[in-house]
PDB file of C-alpha atoms in Angstrom:
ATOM      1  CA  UNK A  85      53.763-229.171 126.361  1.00 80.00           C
ATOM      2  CA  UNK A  86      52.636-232.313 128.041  1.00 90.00           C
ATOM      3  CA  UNK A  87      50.748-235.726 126.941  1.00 93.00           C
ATOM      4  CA  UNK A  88      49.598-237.887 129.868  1.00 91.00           C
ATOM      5  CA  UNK A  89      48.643-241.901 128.716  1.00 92.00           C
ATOM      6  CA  UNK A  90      46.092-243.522 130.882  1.00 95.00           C
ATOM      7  CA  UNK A  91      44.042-246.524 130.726  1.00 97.00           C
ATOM      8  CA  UNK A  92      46.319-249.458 130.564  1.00 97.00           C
ATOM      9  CA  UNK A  93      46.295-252.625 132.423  1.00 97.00           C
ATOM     10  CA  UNK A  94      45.593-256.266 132.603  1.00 98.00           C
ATOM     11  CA  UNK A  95      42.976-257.678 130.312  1.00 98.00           C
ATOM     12  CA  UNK A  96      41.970-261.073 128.867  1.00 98.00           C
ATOM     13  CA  UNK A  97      42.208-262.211 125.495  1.00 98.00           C
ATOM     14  CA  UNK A  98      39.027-260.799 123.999  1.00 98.00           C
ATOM     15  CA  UNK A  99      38.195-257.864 126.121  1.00 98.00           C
ATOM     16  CA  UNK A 100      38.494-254.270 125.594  1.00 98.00           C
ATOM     17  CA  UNK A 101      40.659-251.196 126.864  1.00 98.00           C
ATOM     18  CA  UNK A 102      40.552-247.618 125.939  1.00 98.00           C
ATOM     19  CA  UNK A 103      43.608-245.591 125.858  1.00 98.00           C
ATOM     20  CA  UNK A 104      43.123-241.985 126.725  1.00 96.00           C
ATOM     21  CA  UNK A 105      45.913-238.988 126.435  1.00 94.00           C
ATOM     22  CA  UNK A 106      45.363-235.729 128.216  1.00 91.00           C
ATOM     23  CA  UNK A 107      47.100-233.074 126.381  1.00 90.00           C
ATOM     24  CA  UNK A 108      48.063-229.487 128.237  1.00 90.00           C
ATOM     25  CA  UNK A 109      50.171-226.713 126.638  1.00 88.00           C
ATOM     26  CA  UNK A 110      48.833-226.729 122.763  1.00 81.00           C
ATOM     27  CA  UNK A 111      45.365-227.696 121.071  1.00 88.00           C
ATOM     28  CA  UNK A 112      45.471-230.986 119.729  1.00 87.00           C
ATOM     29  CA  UNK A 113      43.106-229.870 117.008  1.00 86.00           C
ATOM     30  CA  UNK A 114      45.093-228.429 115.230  1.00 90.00           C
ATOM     31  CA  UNK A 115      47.504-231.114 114.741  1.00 93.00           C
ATOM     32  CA  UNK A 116      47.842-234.782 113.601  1.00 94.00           C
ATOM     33  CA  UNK A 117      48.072-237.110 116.657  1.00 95.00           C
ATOM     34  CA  UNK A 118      48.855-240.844 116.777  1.00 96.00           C
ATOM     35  CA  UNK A 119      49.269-244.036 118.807  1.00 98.00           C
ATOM     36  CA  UNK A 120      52.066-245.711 118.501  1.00 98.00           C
ATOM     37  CA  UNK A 121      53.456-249.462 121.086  1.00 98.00           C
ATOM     38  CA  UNK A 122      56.266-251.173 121.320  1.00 98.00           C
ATOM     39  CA  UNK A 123      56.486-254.471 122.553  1.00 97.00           C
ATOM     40  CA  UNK A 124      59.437-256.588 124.480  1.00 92.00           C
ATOM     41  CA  UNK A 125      62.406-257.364 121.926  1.00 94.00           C
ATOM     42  CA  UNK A 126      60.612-255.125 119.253  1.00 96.00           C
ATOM     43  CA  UNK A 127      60.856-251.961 117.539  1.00 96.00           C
ATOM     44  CA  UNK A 128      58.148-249.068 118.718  1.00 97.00           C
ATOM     45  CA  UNK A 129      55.478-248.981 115.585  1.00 97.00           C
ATOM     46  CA  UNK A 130      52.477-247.125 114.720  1.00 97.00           C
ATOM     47  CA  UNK A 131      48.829-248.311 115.955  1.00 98.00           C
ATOM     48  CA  UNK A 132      46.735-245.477 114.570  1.00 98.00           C
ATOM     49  CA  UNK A 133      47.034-241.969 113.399  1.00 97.00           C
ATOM     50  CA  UNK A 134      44.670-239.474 112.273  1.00 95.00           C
ATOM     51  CA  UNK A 135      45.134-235.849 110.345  1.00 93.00           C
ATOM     52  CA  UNK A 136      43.437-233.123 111.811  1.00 90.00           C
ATOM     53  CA  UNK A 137      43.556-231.455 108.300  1.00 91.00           C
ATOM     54  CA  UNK A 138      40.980-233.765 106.926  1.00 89.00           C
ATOM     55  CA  UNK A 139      40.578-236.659 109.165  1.00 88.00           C
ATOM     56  CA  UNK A 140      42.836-239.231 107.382  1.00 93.00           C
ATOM     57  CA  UNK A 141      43.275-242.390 109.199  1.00 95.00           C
ATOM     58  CA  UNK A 142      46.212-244.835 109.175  1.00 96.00           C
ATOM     59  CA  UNK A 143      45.663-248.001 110.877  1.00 97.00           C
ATOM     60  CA  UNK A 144      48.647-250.679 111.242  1.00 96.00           C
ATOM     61  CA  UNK A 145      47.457-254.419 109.525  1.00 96.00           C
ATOM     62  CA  UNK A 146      47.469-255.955 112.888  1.00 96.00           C
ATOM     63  CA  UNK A 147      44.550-254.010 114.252  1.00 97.00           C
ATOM     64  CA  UNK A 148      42.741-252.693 111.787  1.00 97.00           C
ATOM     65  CA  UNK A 149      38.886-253.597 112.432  1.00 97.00           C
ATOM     66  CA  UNK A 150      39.621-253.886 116.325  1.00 98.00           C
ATOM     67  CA  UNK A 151      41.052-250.750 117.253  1.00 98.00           C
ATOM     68  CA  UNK A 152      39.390-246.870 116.804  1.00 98.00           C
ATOM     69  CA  UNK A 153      41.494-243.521 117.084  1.00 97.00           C
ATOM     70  CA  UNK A 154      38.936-240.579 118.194  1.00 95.00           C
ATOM     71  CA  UNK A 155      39.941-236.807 119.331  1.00 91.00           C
ATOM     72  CA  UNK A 156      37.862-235.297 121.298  1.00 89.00           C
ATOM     73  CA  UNK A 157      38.683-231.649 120.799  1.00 84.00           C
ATOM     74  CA  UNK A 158      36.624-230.250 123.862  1.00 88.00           C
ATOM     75  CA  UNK A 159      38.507-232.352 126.579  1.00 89.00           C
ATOM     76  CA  UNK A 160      41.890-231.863 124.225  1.00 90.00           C
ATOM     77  CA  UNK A 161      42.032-235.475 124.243  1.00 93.00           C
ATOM     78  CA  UNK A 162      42.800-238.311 121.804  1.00 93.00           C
ATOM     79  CA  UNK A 163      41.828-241.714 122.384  1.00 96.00           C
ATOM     80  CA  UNK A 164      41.934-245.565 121.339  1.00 98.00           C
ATOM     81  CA  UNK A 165      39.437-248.260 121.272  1.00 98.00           C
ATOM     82  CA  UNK A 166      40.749-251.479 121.586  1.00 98.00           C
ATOM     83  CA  UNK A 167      38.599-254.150 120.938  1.00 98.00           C
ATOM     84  CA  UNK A 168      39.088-258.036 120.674  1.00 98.00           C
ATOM     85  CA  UNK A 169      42.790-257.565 122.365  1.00 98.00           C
ATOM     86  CA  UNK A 170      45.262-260.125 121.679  1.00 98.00           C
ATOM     87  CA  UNK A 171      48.400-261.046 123.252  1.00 97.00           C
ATOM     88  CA  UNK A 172      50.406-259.790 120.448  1.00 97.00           C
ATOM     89  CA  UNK A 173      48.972-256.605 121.283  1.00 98.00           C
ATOM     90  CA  UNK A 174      50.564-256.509 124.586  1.00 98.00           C
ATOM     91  CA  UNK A 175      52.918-253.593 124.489  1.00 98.00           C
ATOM     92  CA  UNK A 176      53.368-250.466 126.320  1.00 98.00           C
ATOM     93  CA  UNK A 177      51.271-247.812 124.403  1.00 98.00           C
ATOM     94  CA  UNK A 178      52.180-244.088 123.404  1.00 97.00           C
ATOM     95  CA  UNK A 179      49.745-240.945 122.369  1.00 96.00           C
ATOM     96  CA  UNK A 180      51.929-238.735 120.254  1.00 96.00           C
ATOM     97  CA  UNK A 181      51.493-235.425 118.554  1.00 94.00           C
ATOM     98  CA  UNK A 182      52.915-234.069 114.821  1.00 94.00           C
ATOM     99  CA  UNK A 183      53.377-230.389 115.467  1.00 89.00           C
ATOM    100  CA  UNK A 184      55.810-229.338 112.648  1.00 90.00           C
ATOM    101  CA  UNK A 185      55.082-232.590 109.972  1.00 86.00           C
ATOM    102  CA  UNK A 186      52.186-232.611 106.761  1.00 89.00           C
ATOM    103  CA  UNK A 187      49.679-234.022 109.276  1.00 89.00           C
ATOM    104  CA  UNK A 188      48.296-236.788 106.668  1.00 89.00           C
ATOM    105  CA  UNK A 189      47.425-238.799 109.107  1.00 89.00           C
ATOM    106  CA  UNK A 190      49.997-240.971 108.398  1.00 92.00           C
ATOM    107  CA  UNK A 191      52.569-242.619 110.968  1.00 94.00           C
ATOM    108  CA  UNK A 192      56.161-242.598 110.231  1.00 94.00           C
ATOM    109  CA  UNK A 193      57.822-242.632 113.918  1.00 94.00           C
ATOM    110  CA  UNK A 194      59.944-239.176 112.798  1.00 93.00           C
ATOM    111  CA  UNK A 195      56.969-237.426 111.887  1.00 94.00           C
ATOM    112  CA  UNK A 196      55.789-237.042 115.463  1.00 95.00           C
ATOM    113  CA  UNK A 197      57.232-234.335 117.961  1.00 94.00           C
ATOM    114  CA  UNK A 198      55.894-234.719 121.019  1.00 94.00           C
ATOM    115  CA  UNK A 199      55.607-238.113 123.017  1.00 95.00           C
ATOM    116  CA  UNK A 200      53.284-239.098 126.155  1.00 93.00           C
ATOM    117  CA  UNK A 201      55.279-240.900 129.109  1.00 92.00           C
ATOM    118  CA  UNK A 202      54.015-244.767 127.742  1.00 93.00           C
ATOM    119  CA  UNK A 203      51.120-246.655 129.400  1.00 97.00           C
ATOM    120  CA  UNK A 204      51.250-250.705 129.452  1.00 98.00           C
ATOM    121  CA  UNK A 205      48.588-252.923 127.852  1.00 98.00           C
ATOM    122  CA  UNK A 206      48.804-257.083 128.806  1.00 98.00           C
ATOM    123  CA  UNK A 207      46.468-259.075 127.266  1.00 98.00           C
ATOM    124  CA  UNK A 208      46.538-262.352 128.913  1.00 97.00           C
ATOM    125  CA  UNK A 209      44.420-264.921 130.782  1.00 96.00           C
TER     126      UNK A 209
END
């Protein structure tokens, strides 16, 4: 079981990235998957997640508007839109997958079994 992040970098204040997580060993449709960042100094948090169940979606305050969780199931891939990127959102960035959990869509940290390898997002000019 492996997630792969891609897509971070550099970007100004503004601008947009999309996150992308390439999943190999299980089929992320059947499962609850989520994006999750943790910045310098802080505690890792939840972004976005989204139930496969019923396609619930959580979005944290601080992005909410700006930032769209998608699966697609045919490329076994979950992504986020980030739009109008901050530099509060600068943070390095994990895809993450609930295997054994109620896949609500919700994102409590424990709930999620399976982590991607991080990619970082800096927003700033």
């Amino acid at each position: 079981v492996q997630l792969q992040a891609s897509g971070g970098g550099l970007v100004q204040p503004g601008g947009s990235l999309r996150l992308g997580c390439a999943a190999s060993g299980f089929t992320l449709d059947d499962y609850a998957i989520g994006w999750f960042r943790q910045a310098p100094g802080k505690e890792r948090e939840g972004v976005s997640c989204t139930s496969s169940v019923d396609g619930s979606t959580t979005y944290g305050d601080s992005v909410k508007g700006r930032f769209t969780i998608s699966r697609d199931n045919a490329e076994n891939t979950p992504y986020l839109q980030m739009n109008s990127l901050e530099p509060e959102d600068t943070a390095v960035y994990y895809c993450a997958v609930e295997v054994w959990g109620p896949n609500s869509g919700s994102c409590p940290i424990y709930e999620y079994d399976y982590w991607g390898q991080g990619t970082l997002v800096t927003v700033s000019s």
